[in-house]
Coordinates of C-alpha atoms in Angstrom, one line a residue:
X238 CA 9.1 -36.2 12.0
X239 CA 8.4 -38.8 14.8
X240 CA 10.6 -36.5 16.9
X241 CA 8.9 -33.5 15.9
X242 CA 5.0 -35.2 16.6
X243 CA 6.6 -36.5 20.2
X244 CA 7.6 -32.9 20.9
X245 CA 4.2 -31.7 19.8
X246 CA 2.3 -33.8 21.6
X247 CA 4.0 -33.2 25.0
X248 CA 3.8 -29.3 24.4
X249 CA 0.2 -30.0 24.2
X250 CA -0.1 -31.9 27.4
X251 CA 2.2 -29.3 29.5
X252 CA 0.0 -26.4 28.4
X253 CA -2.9 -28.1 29.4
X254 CA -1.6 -29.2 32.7
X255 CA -0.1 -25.5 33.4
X256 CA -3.5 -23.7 32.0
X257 CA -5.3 -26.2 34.7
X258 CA -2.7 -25.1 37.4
X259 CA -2.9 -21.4 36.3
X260 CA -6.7 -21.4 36.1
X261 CA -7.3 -23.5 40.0
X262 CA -4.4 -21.4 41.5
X263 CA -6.2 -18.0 40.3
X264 CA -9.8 -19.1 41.4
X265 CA -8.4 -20.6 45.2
X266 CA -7.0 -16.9 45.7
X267 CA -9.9 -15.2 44.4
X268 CA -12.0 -17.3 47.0
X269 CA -9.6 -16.7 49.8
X270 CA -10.1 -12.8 49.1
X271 CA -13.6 -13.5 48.9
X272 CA -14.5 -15.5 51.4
X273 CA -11.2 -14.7 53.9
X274 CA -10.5 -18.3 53.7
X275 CA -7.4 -18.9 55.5
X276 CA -7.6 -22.6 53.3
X277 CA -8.1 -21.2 50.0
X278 CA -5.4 -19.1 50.7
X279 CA -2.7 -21.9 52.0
X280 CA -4.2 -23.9 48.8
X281 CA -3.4 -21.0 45.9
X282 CA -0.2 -20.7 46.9
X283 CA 0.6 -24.3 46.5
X284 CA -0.9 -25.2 43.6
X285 CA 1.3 -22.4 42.3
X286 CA 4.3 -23.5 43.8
X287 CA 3.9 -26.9 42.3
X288 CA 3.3 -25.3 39.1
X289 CA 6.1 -23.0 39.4
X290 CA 8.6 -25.8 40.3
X291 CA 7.2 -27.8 37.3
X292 CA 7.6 -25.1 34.9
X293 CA 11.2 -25.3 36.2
X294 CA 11.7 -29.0 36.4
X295 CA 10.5 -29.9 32.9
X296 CA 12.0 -26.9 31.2
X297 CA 9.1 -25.2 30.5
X298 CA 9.9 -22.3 31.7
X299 CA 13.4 -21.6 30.9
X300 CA 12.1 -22.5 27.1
X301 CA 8.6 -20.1 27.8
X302 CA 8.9 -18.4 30.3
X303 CA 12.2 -17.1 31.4
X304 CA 14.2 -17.2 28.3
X305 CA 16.1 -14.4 28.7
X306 CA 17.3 -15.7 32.6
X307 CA 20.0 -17.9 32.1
X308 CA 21.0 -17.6 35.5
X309 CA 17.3 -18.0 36.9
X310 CA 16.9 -20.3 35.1
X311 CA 19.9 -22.0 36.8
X312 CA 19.6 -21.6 40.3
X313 CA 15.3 -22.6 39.3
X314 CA 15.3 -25.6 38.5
X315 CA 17.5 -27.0 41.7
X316 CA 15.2 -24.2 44.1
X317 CA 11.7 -24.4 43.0
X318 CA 10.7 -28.5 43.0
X319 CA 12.2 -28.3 46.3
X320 CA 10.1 -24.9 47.4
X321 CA 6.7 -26.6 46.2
X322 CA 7.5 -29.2 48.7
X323 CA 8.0 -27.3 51.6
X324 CA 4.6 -25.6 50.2
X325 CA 2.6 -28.4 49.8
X326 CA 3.3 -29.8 53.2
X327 CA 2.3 -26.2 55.0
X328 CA -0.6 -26.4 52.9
X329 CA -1.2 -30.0 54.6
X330 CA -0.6 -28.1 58.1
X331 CA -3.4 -25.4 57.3
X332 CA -5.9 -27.7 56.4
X333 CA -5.1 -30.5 59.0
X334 CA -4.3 -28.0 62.0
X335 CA -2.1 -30.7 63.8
X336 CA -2.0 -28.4 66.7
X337 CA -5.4 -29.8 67.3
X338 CA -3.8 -33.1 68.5
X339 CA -0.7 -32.2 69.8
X340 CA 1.4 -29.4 70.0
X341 CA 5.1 -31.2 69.2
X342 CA 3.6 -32.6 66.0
X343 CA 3.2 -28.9 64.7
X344 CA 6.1 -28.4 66.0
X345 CA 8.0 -31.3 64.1
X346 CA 6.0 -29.7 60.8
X347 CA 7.1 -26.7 61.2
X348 CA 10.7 -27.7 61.9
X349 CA 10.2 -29.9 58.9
X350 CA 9.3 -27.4 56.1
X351 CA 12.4 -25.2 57.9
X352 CA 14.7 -28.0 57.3
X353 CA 13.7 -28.3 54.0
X354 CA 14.1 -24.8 53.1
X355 CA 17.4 -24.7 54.6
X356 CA 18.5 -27.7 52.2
X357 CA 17.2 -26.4 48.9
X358 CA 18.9 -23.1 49.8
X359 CA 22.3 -25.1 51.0
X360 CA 21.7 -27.5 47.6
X361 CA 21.4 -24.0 45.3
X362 CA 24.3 -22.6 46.7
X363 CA 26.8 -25.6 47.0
X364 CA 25.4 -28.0 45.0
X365 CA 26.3 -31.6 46.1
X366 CA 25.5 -35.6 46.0
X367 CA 25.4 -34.9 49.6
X368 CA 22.8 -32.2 49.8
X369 CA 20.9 -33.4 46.9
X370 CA 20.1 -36.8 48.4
X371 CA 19.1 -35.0 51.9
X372 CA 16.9 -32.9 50.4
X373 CA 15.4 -36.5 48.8
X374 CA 15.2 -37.9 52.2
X375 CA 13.4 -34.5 53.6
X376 CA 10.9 -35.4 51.1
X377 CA 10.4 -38.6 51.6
X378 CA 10.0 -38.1 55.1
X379 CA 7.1 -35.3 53.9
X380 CA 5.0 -37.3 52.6
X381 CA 5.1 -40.0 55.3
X382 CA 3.9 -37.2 57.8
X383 CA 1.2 -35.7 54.7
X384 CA -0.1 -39.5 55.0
X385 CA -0.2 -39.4 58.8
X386 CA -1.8 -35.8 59.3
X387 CA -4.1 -37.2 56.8
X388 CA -4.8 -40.6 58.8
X389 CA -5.2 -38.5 62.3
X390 CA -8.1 -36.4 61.2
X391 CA -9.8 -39.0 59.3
X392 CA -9.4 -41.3 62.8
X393 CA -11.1 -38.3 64.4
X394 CA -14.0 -38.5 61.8
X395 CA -14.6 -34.4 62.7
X396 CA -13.8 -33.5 58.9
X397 CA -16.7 -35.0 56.3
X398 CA -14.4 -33.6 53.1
X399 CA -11.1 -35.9 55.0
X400 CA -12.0 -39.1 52.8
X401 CA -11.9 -36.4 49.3
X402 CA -8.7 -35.1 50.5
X403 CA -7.4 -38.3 51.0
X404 CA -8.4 -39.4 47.7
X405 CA -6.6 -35.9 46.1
X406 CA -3.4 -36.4 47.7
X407 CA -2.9 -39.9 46.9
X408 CA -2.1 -39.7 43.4
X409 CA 0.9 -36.9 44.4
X410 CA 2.2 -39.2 46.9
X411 CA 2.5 -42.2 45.4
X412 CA 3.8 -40.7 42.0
X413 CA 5.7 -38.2 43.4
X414 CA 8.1 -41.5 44.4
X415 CA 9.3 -41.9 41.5
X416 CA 11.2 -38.8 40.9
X417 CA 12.6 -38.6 44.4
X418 CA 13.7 -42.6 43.9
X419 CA 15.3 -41.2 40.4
X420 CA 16.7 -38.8 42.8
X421 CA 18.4 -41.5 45.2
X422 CA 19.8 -43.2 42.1
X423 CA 17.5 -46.2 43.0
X424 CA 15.8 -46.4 39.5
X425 CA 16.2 -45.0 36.2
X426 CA 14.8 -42.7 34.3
X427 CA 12.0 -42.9 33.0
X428 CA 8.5 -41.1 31.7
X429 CA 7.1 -41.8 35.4
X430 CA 10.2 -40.3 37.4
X431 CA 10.1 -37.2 34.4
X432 CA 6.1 -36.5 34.3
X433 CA 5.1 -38.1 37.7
X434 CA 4.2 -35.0 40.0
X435 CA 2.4 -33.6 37.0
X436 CA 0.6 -36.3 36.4
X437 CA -1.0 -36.3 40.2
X438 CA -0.7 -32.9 40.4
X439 CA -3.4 -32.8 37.2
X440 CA -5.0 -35.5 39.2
X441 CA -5.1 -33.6 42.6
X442 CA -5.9 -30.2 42.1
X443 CA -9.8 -30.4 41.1
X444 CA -10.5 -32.9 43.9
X445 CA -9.0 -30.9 46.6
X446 CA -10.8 -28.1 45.2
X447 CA -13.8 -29.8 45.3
X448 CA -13.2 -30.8 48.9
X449 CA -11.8 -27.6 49.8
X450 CA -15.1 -25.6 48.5
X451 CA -17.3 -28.2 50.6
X452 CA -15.5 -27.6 53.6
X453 CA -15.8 -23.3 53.0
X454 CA -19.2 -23.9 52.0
X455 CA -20.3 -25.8 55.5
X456 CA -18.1 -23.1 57.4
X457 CA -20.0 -20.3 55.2
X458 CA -23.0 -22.1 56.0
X459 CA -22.6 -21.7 60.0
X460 CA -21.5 -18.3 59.8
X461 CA -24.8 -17.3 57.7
X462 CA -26.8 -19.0 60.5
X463 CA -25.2 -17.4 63.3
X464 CA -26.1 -14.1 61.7
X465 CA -29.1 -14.9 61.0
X466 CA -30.0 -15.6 64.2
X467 CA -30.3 -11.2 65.0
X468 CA -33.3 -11.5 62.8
X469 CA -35.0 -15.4 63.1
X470 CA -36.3 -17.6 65.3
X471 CA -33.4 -20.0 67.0
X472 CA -35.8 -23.0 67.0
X473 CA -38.3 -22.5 63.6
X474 CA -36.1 -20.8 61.4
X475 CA -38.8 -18.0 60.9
X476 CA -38.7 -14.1 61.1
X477 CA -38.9 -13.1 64.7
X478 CA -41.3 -10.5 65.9
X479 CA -39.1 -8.0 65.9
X480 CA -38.7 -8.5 62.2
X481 CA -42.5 -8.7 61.6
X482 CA -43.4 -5.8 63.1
X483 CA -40.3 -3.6 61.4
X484 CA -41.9 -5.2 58.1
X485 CA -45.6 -4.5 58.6
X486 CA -44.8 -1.1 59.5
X487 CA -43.5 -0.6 56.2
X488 CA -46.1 -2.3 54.9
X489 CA -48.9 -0.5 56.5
X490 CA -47.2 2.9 55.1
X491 CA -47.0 2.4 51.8
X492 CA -50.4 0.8 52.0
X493 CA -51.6 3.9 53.0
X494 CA -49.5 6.2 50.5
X495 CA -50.4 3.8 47.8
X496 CA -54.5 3.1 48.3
X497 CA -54.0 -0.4 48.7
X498 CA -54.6 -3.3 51.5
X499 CA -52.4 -5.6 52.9
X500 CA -53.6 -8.7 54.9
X501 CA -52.4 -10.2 58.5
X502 CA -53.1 -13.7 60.1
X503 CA -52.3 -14.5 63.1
X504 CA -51.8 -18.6 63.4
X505 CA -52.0 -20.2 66.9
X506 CA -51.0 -24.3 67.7
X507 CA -53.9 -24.5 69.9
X508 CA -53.3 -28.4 70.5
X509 CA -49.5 -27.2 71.4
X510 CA -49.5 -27.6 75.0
X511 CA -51.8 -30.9 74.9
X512 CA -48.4 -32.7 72.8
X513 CA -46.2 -31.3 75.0
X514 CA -48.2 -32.8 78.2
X515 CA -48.5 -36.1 76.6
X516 CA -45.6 -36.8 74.6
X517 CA -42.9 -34.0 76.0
X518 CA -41.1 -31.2 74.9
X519 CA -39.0 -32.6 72.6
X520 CA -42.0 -33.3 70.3
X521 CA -43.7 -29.9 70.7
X522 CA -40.5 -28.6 69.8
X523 CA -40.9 -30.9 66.4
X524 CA -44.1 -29.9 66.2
X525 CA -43.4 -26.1 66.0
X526 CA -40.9 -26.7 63.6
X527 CA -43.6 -28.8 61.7
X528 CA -45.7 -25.5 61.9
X529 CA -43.0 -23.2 60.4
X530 CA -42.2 -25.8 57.6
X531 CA -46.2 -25.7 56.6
X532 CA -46.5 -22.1 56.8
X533 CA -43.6 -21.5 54.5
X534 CA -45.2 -24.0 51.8
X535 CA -48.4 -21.7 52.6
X536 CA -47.0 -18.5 51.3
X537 CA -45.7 -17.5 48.1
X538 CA -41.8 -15.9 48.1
X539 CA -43.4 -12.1 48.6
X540 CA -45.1 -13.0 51.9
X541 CA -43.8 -13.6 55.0
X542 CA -43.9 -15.8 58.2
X543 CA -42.7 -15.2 61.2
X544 CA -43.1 -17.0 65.2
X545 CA -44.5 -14.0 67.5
X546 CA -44.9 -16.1 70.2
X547 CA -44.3 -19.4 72.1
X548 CA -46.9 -21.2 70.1
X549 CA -48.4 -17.8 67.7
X550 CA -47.1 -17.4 63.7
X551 CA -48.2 -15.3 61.7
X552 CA -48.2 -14.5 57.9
X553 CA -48.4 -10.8 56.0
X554 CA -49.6 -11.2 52.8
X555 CA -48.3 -7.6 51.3
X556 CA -50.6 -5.7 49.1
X557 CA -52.0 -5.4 47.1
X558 CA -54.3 -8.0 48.5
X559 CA -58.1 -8.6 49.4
X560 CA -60.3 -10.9 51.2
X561 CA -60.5 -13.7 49.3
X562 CA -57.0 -14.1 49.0
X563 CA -56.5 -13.9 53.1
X564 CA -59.3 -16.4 53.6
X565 CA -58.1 -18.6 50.6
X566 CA -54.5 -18.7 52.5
X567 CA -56.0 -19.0 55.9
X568 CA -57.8 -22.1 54.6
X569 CA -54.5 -23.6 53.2
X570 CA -53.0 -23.3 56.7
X571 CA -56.1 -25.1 58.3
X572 CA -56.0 -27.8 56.0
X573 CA -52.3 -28.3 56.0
X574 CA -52.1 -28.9 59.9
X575 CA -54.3 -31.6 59.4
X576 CA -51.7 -33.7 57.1
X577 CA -49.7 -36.1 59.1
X578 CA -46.3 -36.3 59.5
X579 CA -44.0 -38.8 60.3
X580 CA -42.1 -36.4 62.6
X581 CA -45.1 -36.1 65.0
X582 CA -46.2 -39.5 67.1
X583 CA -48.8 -41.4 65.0
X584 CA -52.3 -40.0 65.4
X585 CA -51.2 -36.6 65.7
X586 CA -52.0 -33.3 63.6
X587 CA -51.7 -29.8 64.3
X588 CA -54.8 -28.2 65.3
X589 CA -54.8 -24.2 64.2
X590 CA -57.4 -21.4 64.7
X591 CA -56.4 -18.4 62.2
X592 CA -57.6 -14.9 63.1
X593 CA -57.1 -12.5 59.9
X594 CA -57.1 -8.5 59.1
X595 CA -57.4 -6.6 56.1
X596 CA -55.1 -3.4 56.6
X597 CA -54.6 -0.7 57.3
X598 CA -57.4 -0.7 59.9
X599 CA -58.4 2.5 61.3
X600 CA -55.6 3.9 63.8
X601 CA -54.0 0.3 64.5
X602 CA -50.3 0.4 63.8
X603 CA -48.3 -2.7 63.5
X604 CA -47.6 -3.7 67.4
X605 CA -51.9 -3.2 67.8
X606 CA -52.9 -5.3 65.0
X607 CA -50.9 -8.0 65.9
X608 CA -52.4 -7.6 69.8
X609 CA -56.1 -7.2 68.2
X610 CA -55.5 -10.3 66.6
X611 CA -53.8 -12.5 69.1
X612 CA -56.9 -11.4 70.9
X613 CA -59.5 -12.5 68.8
X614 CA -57.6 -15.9 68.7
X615 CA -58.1 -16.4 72.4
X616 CA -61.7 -15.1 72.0
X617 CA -62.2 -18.4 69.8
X618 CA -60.5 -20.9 72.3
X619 CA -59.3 -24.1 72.7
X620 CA -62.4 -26.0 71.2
X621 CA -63.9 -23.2 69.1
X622 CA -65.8 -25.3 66.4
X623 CA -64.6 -22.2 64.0
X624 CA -61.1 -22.3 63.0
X625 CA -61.0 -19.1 61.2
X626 CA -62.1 -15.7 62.2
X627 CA -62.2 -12.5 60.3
X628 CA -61.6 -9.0 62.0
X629 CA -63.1 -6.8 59.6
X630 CA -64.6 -8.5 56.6

């Protein structure tokens, strides 16, 4: 019965350790075919190379898996620890890119997993003391050059998910020494030299996957600003003009076809070149991005602002809409360039003077409502007492 419960009790912990495997492996490949993540890709296929050589090393398979297989199940348990290995440390060489820092080091990798291959292979078809404690040493010397690939692109601090890694990998290579040293005839057996690389295998693969989604997600990240930047503003992060005037067209036409009014205002930094004189470009910069941060607070998710010029935003408020709801938002900008902000010199505000129009308007398309209003902007000048003007109501 104690024999029986032991038995149990490990079946337990194997099928929870080979669902984990099963369900991380499965995700990483969906996400490299999502995302064409070269990583993801590198990282499926060892988490289910370790899993395969597991299944192998522990039994589990040849008692689950591939029963019928007695030669598989043979020439698998000798091949398929040994495969993972060479695995694992390409997966190291995808994420690390040693080529980076010098081009014999991939070299040396490459040569390494080779060797490694060629042994398991030599071991499976002439097994032997001989080849079987090379094939220990090939490891060994593995993870040596995991820990130093690790170490060079944490030295080069370039990699903010390097310190997670490094924390993933460390259970695998520290218990994976136990094995390899039961291997080597240095110790004997024992549950550690049995269980070892599934223990930090369980301990490894949700922290690289956490560390490996970080790093997609930053990459993801740049990629979605780089698009982005066809239809924004480099410096604000708003909608460019372009993109303003494509979407108050299509406003202005179904406003038409629908018997309903739309509203435009046209938001200038008139203080803008008096912060640039005094305190530099740097700081009007920072205060234009100030501007775009306040206007997006300003509007609710259905409205839109966009930068139309070098110191001109503007906001449609889509229909339907009226006149109290323009001059209600145009007050909210006003009052919120008046806040200070810690990113602007002490003393400072943004001073803006808002011209707004309920459309459609007679014949004005998109391009000459946004002229009419930029001109009735200018008509207020620099020190117009008024900050807001209406065009039509």
């Amino acid at each position: 019965s104690s024999l029986v419960a032991s038995r149990e009790r490990e079946q337990f912990l194997l099928g929870g350790y080979f669902g984990l495997a099963a369900l991380i492996g499965l995700v990483a490949l969906a996400n490299a075919v999502a995302y064409r993540d070269r990583n993801f890709a590198a990282y499926a296929a060892y988490v289910l190379a370790i899993g395969a050589g597991q299944l192998a090393f522990l039994g589990v398979g040849a008692q689950h898996v591939w029963t019928p297989w007695l030669k598989w199940n043979e020439l698998a348990t000798t091949m398929l620890p040994g495969i993972s290995s060479a695995v694992g440390l390409w997966f190291v060489q995808v994420f690390t890119e040693p080529v980076r820092f010098s081009r014999a080091l991939d070299r040396f990798v490459a040569t390494l997993i080779v060797a490694i291959l060629a042994v398991v292979v030599a071991d499976t078809t002439f097994p032997s003391r001989t080849t079987l404690g090379i094939l220990m040493v090939l490891m060994v010397v593995a993870l040596g050059l995991i820990l130093v690939l690790i170490g060079l692109v944490w030295s080069q601090g370039d990699d903010p998910a390097i310190r997670v890694i490094a924390l993933g990998f460390l259970p695998v290579v520290v218990l994976a020494l136990f094995p390899i040293a039961r291997g080597l005839n240095l110790i004997p057996i024992s549950p550690l030299t049995r269980y070892g690389v599934s223990i930090g295998a369980a301990l490894e693969m949700p922290i690289l996957f956490y560390a490996l989604s970080l790093r997609g997600t930053r990459r993801r990240e740049a990629q979605v600003r780089a698009a982005a930047l066809s239809r924004t503003d480099a410096l604000t992060g708003l909608a460019h003009q372009r993109s303003l005037l494509a979407r108050l067209d299509r406003a202005l036409t179904r406003a038409r076809t629908q018997q309903h009014q739309c509203a435009l205002l046209l938001v200038r930094v008139t203080n803008h070149a008096a912060i640039v004189e005094e305190y530099g470009q740097e700081v009007g910069e920072r205060a234009l991005v100030l501007t775009a941060s306040r206007l997006r607070r300003t509007i609710t998710d259905v409205d839109m602002a966009a930068r139309v010029d070098h110191q001109d935003f503007a906001i449609l408020l889509e229909g339907p809409t009226n006149d109290v709801v323009a001059q209600s938002c145009a007050t909210r900008v006003v009052a919120s360039g008046l806040r200070t902000s810690e990113v602007l010199p002490v003393g400072v505000t943004l001073k803006f003077h808002v011209a707004m129009a309920i459309l459609p308007d007679g014949q004005h398309d998109a391009a000459g409502s946004l002229l009419w209003l930029q001109g009735l902007v200018s008509e207020m000048g620099l020190e117009g007492r008024k900050s807001i003007r209406a065009a039509n109501f």
